[in-house]
Structures are given as structure tokens and as C-alpha cells.
Tab-separated table of C-alpha atoms and ligand atoms in Angstrom:
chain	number	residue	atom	x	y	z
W	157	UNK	CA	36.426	10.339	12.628
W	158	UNK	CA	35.387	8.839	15.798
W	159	UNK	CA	31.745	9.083	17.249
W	160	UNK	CA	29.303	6.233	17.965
W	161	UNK	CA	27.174	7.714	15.562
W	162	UNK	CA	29.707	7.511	12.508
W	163	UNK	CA	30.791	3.527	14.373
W	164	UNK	CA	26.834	2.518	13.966
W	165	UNK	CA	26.599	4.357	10.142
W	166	UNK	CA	29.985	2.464	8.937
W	167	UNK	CA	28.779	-0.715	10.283
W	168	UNK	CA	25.476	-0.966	8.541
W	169	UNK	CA	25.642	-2.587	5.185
W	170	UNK	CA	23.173	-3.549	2.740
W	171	UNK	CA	22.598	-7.394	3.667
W	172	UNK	CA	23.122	-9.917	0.846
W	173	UNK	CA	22.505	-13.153	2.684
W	174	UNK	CA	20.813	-13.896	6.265
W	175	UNK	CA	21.222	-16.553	8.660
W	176	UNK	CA	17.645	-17.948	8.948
W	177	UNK	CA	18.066	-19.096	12.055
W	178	UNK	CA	18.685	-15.594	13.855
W	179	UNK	CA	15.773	-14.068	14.310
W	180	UNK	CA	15.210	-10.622	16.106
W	181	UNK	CA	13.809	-10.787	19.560
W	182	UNK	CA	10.500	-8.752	20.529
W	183	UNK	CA	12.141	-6.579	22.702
W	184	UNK	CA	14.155	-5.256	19.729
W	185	UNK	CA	11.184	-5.630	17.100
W	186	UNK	CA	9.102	-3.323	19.848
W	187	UNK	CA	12.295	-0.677	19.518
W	188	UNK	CA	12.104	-0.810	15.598
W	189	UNK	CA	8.227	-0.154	15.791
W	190	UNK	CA	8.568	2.615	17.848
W	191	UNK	CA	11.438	4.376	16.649
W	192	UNK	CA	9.415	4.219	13.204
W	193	UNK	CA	6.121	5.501	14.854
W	194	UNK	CA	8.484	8.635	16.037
W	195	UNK	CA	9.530	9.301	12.326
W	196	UNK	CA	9.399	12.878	11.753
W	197	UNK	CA	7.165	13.610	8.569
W	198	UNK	CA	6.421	17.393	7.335
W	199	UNK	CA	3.037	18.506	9.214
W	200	UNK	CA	3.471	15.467	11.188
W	201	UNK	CA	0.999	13.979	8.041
W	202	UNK	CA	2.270	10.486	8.929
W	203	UNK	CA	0.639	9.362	5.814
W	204	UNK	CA	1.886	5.714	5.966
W	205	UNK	CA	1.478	2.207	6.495
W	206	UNK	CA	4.295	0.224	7.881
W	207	UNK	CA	3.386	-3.790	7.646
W	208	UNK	CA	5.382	-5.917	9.556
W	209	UNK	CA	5.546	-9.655	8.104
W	210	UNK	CA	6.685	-12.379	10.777
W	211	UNK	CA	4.462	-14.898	10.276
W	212	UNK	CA	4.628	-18.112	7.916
W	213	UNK	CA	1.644	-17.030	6.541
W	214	UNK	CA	2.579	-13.449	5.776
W	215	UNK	CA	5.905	-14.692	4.466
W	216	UNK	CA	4.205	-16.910	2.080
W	217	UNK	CA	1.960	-14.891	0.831
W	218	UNK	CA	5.047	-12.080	1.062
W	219	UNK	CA	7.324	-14.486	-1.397
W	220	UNK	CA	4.778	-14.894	-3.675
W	221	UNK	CA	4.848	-10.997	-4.663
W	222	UNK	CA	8.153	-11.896	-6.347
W	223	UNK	CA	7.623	-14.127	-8.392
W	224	UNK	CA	7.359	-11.784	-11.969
W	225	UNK	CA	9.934	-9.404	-10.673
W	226	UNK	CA	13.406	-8.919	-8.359
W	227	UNK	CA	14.029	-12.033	-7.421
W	228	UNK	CA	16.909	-11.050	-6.697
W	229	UNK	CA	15.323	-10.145	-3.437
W	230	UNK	CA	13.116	-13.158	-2.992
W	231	UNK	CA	14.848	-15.104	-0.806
W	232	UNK	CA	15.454	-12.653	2.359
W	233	UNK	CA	11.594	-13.421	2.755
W	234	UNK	CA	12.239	-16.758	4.274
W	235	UNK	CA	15.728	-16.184	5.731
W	236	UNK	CA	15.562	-12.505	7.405
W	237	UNK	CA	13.876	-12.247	10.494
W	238	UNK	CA	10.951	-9.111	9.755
W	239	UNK	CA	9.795	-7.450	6.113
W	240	UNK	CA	8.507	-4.438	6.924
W	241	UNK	CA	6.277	-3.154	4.187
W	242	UNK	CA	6.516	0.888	4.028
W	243	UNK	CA	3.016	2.151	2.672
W	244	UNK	CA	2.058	5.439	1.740
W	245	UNK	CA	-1.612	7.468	1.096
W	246	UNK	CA	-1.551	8.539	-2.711
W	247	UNK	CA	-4.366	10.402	-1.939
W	248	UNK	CA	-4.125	12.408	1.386
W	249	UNK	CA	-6.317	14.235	2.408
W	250	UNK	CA	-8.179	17.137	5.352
W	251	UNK	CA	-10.023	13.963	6.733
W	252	UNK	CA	-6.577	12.559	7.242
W	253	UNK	CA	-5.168	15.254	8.059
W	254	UNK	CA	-7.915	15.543	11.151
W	255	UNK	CA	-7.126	12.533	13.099
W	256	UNK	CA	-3.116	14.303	13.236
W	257	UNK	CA	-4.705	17.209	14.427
W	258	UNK	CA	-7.246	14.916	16.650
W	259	UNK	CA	-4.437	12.956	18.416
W	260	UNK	CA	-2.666	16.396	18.570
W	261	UNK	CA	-5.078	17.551	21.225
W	262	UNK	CA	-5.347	14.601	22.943
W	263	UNK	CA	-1.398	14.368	23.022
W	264	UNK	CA	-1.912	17.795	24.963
W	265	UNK	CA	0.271	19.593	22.209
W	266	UNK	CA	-2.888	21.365	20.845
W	267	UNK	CA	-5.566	23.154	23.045
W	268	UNK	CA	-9.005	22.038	21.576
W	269	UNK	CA	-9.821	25.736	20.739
W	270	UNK	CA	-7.319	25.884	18.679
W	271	UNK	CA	-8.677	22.973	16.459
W	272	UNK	CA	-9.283	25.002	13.426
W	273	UNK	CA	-6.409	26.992	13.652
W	274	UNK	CA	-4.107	23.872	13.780
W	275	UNK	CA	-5.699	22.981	10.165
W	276	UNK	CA	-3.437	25.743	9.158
W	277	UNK	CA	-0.548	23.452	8.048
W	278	UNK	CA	-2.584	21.694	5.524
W	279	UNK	CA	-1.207	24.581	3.002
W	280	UNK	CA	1.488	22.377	2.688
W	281	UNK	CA	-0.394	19.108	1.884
W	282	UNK	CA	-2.671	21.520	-1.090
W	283	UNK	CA	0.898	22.678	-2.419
W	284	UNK	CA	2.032	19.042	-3.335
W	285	UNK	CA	-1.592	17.907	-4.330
W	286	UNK	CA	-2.912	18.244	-8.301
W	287	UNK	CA	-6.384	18.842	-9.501
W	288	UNK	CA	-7.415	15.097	-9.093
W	289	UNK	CA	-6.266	15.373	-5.639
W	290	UNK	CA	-3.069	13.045	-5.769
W	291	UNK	CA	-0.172	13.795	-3.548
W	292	UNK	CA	1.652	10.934	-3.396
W	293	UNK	CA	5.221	11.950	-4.384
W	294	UNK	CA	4.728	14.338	-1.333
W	295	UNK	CA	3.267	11.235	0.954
W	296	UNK	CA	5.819	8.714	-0.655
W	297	UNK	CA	8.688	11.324	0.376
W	298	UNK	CA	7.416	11.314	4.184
W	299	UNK	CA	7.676	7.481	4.059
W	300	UNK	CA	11.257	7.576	3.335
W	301	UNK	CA	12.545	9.698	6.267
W	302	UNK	CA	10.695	6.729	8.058
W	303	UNK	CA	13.385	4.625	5.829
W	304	UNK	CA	15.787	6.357	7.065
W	305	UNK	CA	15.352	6.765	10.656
W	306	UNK	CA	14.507	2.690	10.825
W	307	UNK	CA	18.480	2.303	9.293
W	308	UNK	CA	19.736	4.235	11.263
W	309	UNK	CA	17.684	2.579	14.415
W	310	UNK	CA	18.625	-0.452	12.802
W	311	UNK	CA	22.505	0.032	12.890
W	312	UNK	CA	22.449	1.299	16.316
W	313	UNK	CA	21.132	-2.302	17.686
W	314	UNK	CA	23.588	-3.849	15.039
W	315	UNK	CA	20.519	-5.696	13.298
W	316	UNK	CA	21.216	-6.425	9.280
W	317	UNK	CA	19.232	-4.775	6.831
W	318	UNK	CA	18.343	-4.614	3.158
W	319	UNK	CA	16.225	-1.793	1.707
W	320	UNK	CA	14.442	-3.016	-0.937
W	321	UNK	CA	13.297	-0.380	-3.686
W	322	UNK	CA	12.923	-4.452	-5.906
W	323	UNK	CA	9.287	-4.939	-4.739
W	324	UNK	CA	6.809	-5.764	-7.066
W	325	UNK	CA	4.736	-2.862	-6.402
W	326	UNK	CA	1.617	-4.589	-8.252
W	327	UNK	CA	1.778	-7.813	-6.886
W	328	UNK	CA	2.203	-6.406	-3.218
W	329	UNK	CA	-1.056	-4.497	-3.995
W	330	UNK	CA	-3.073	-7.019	-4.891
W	331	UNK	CA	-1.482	-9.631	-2.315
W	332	UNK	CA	-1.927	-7.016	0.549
W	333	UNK	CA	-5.100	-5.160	-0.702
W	334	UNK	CA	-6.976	-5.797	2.606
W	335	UNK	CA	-4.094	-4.211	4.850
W	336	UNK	CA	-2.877	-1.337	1.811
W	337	UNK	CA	-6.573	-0.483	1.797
W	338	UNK	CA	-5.111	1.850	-1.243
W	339	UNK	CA	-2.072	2.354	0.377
W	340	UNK	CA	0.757	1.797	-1.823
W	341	UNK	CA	4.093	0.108	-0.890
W	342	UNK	CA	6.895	1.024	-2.943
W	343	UNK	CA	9.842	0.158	-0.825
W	344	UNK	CA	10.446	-2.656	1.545
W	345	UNK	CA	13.233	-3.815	4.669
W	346	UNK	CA	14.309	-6.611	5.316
W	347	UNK	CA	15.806	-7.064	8.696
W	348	UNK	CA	17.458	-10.180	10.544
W	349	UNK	CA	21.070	-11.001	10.739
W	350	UNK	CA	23.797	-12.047	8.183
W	351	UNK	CA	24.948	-14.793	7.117
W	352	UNK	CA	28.514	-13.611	7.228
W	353	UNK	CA	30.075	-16.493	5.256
W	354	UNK	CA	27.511	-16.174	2.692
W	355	UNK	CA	26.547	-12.813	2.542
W	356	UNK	CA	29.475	-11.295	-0.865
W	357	UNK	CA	28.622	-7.677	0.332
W	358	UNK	CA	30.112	-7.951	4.224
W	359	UNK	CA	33.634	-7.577	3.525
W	360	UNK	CA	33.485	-5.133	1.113
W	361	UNK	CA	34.900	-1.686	2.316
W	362	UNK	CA	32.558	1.173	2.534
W	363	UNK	CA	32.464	3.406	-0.223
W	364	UNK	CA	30.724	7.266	-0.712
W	365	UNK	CA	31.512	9.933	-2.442
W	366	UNK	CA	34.098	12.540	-0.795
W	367	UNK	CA	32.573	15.281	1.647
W	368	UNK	CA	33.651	17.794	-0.968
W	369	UNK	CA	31.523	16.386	-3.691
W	370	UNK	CA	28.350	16.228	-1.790
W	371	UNK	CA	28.514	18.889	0.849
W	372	UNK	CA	29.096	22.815	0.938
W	373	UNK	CA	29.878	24.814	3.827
W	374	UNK	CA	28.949	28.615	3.049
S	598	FMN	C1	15.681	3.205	-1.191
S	598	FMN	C2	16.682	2.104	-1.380
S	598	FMN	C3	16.364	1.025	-2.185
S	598	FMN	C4	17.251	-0.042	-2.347
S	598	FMN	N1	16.876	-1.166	-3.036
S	598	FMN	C5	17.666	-2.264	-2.984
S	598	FMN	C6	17.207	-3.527	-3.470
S	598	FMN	O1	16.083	-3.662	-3.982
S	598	FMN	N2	18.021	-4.611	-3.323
S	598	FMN	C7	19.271	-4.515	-2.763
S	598	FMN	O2	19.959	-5.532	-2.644
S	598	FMN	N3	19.737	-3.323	-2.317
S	598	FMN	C8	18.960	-2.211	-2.387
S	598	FMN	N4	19.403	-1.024	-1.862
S	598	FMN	C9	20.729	-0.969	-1.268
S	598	FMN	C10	21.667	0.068	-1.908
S	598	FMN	O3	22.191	-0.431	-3.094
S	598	FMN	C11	22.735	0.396	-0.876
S	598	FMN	O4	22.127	1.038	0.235
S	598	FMN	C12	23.840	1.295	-1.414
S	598	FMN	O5	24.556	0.654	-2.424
S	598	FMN	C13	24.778	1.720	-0.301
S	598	FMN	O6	25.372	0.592	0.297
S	598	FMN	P1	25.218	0.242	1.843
S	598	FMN	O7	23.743	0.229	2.168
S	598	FMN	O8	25.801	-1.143	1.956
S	598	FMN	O9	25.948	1.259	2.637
S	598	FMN	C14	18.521	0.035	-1.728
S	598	FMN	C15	18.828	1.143	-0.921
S	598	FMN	C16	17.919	2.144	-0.739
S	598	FMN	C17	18.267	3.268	0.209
């Protein structure tokens, strides 16, 4: 099939090895951040976090969460460009909820008479929360169409990426506790640019399962 769109999705790959001396400029770093801001979540809840470590410091303190568990991962701390850390509220709530609402009217997309009314999507929120008030399979869920649309942003400015479910969930908390503020970060990217001599996972064709086994047409 031919379409930019299927071009950009066959050339991302899941990044093995980066060339630590690429690093991504701020003009594309500013079109990441942006196109993850946009991410589409279900009442617009937004109930995430996204922490973006650059610095030395960060990166330190960022290599450090692995060292109990996937290190594996480890090393695209030092030799990617950007981690971004992808947080999400395990515990969302109306008070949340009320800044969305808040910025809605600002944003012009919700007369201010209409406040209450515009509450009325919180349904959704009670539907996915249990007695103690924990919803964050529903708020973790959100964070990964923000995943998504960052790959796919990602591949369209042919930056290299590796998701990264191998985070040390724990040690990120503690690490990170100041900017989780209870947050929790689950899933991480990497993003920079390949080493393509190094990195064993370039070459390697793409492989998915058949259109037939994952898709229906009724
Ligand atoms: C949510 C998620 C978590 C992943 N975690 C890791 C990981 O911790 N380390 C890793 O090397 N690859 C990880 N991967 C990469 C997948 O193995 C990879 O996306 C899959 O095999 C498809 O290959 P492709 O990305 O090269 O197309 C993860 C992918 C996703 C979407």
C-alpha cells in the first residue's frame, strides 16, 4: 500500500541502540510536546504527567531508577536524546476534573453558564472509579493514546523511539516523587536517533499479524 501515513508507520521501529551524539533539536522537541498536549483522552480528563528528561541531572538521577530492574533499558538514558516519563492520576477526581472544564471556558468551547452542565461527563470518570475512589486503569488507559499519538508524531519527523513498558515503576516514584506528586509512571520513551550499525533491531523486516486476523469488516 502506498500512503505517507503507512511510509512513516513502516519506518518506525523499536530502537535498540542510539547514537549519543544526535540529539533532537528544540524545534522538534517543541513539536513532540505539543502534539502530546493535543492527545485526545475520553472527557478530555487529560489525567497525566508527561516528564521530559534532558538534562545531566535528570538523566542521572533517570539511570539510577534501573538499577534493580530492566536494564535492559538502562543505557538509552545516556545515549537517546529525551525520556519522556508518561504519568498518570490513580486517583482522579471532580476537582480535576474542574480545571478541564475551567480551561474549557476560557478556551471559548464552553459558555460560563453552562459550567455545571459541562460537569455532566464526569459519569464517565464515576463508571471506572471503585469505592476507595481509584480509577487508574481508566487514567492509565488515557495516557496511552498519548503513547500512541507521540509514535506516531515521532515517525512522521523520522526521530527513533523505544517505548519502554521496563521502568522500574517504584524506583521512578521515589526518584521523581517531587514532580509525580502521586502521579504514577508506568511507561516511558525514549527518543533520539539510532545507532544504525549498532542498533540488531534496524534491519529486521517488519512483522504483524495479517489484516484478517486482527480486523473485521461487517
Ligand atoms: C507499551 C509498550 C511497551 C514496550 N516496552 C518495551 C521495553 O521496555 N523495551 C523494549 O526494548 N521494547 C519495548 N516495547 C517495544 C515492542 O516490543 C515493539 O513495539 C513491538 O515488538 C513492535 O515492534 P516495532 O515497535 O519495532 O514495530 C514496548 C512497546 C510498547 C508499545
Amino acid at each position: 500500500m502506498e500512503h505517507q501515513i503507512i511510509t512513516d508507520l513502516n519506518g518506525r521501529y523499536t530502537t535498540k541502540h542510539y547514537d549519543s551524539s544526535r540529539k533532537i533539536s528544540k524545534e522538534n522537541l517543541n513539536v513532540i510536546l505539543e502534539a502530546m498536549r493535543l492527545s485526545a483522552s475520553s472527557i478530555n480528563s487529560q489525567p497525566w504527567k508527561f516528564i521530559i528528561i534532558e538534562s545531566d541531572t535528570a538523566k542521572e538521577r533517570m539511570h539510577k531508577t534501573f538499577e534493580e530492574n530492566f536494564q535492559f533499558n538502562q543505557k538509552h538514558v545516556f545515549d537517546s536524546s529525551h525520556i519522556i516519563l508518561f504519568a498518570h492520576n490513580p486517583r482522579y477526581t471532580r476537582d480535576d476534573y474542574a480545571k478541564v472544564v475551567d480551561q474549557s471556558i476560557k478556551d471559548k468551547r464552553v459558555a460560563l453558564e453552562n459550567r455545571d452542565q459541562a460537569f455532566g461527563g464526569f459519569a464517565f470518570v464515576d463508571l471506572n472509579t471503585d469505592e476507595s475512589g481509584d480509577n487508574r486503569a481508566w487514567t492509565k488507559a488515557q495516557t496511552y493514546i498519548a503513547l500512541g499519538n507521540t509514535l506516531h508524531t515521532l515517525a512522521r519527523l523520522k526521530i527513533d523511539s523505544t517505548p519502554m513498558e521496563g521502568v522500574d515503576s517504584e524506583a521512578i516514584a521515589k526518584e521523581f516523587s517531587s514532580e509525580l506528586d502521586g502521579y504514577i509512571c508506568e511507561v516511558g520513551l525514549a527518543i533520539g536517533y539510532k545507532d544504525p550499525k549498532q542498533d540488531y533491531n534496524y534491519p529486521l523486516p517488519k512483522s504483524r499479524l495479517a489484516q484478517e486476523q486482527v480486523i473485521q469488516i461487517l
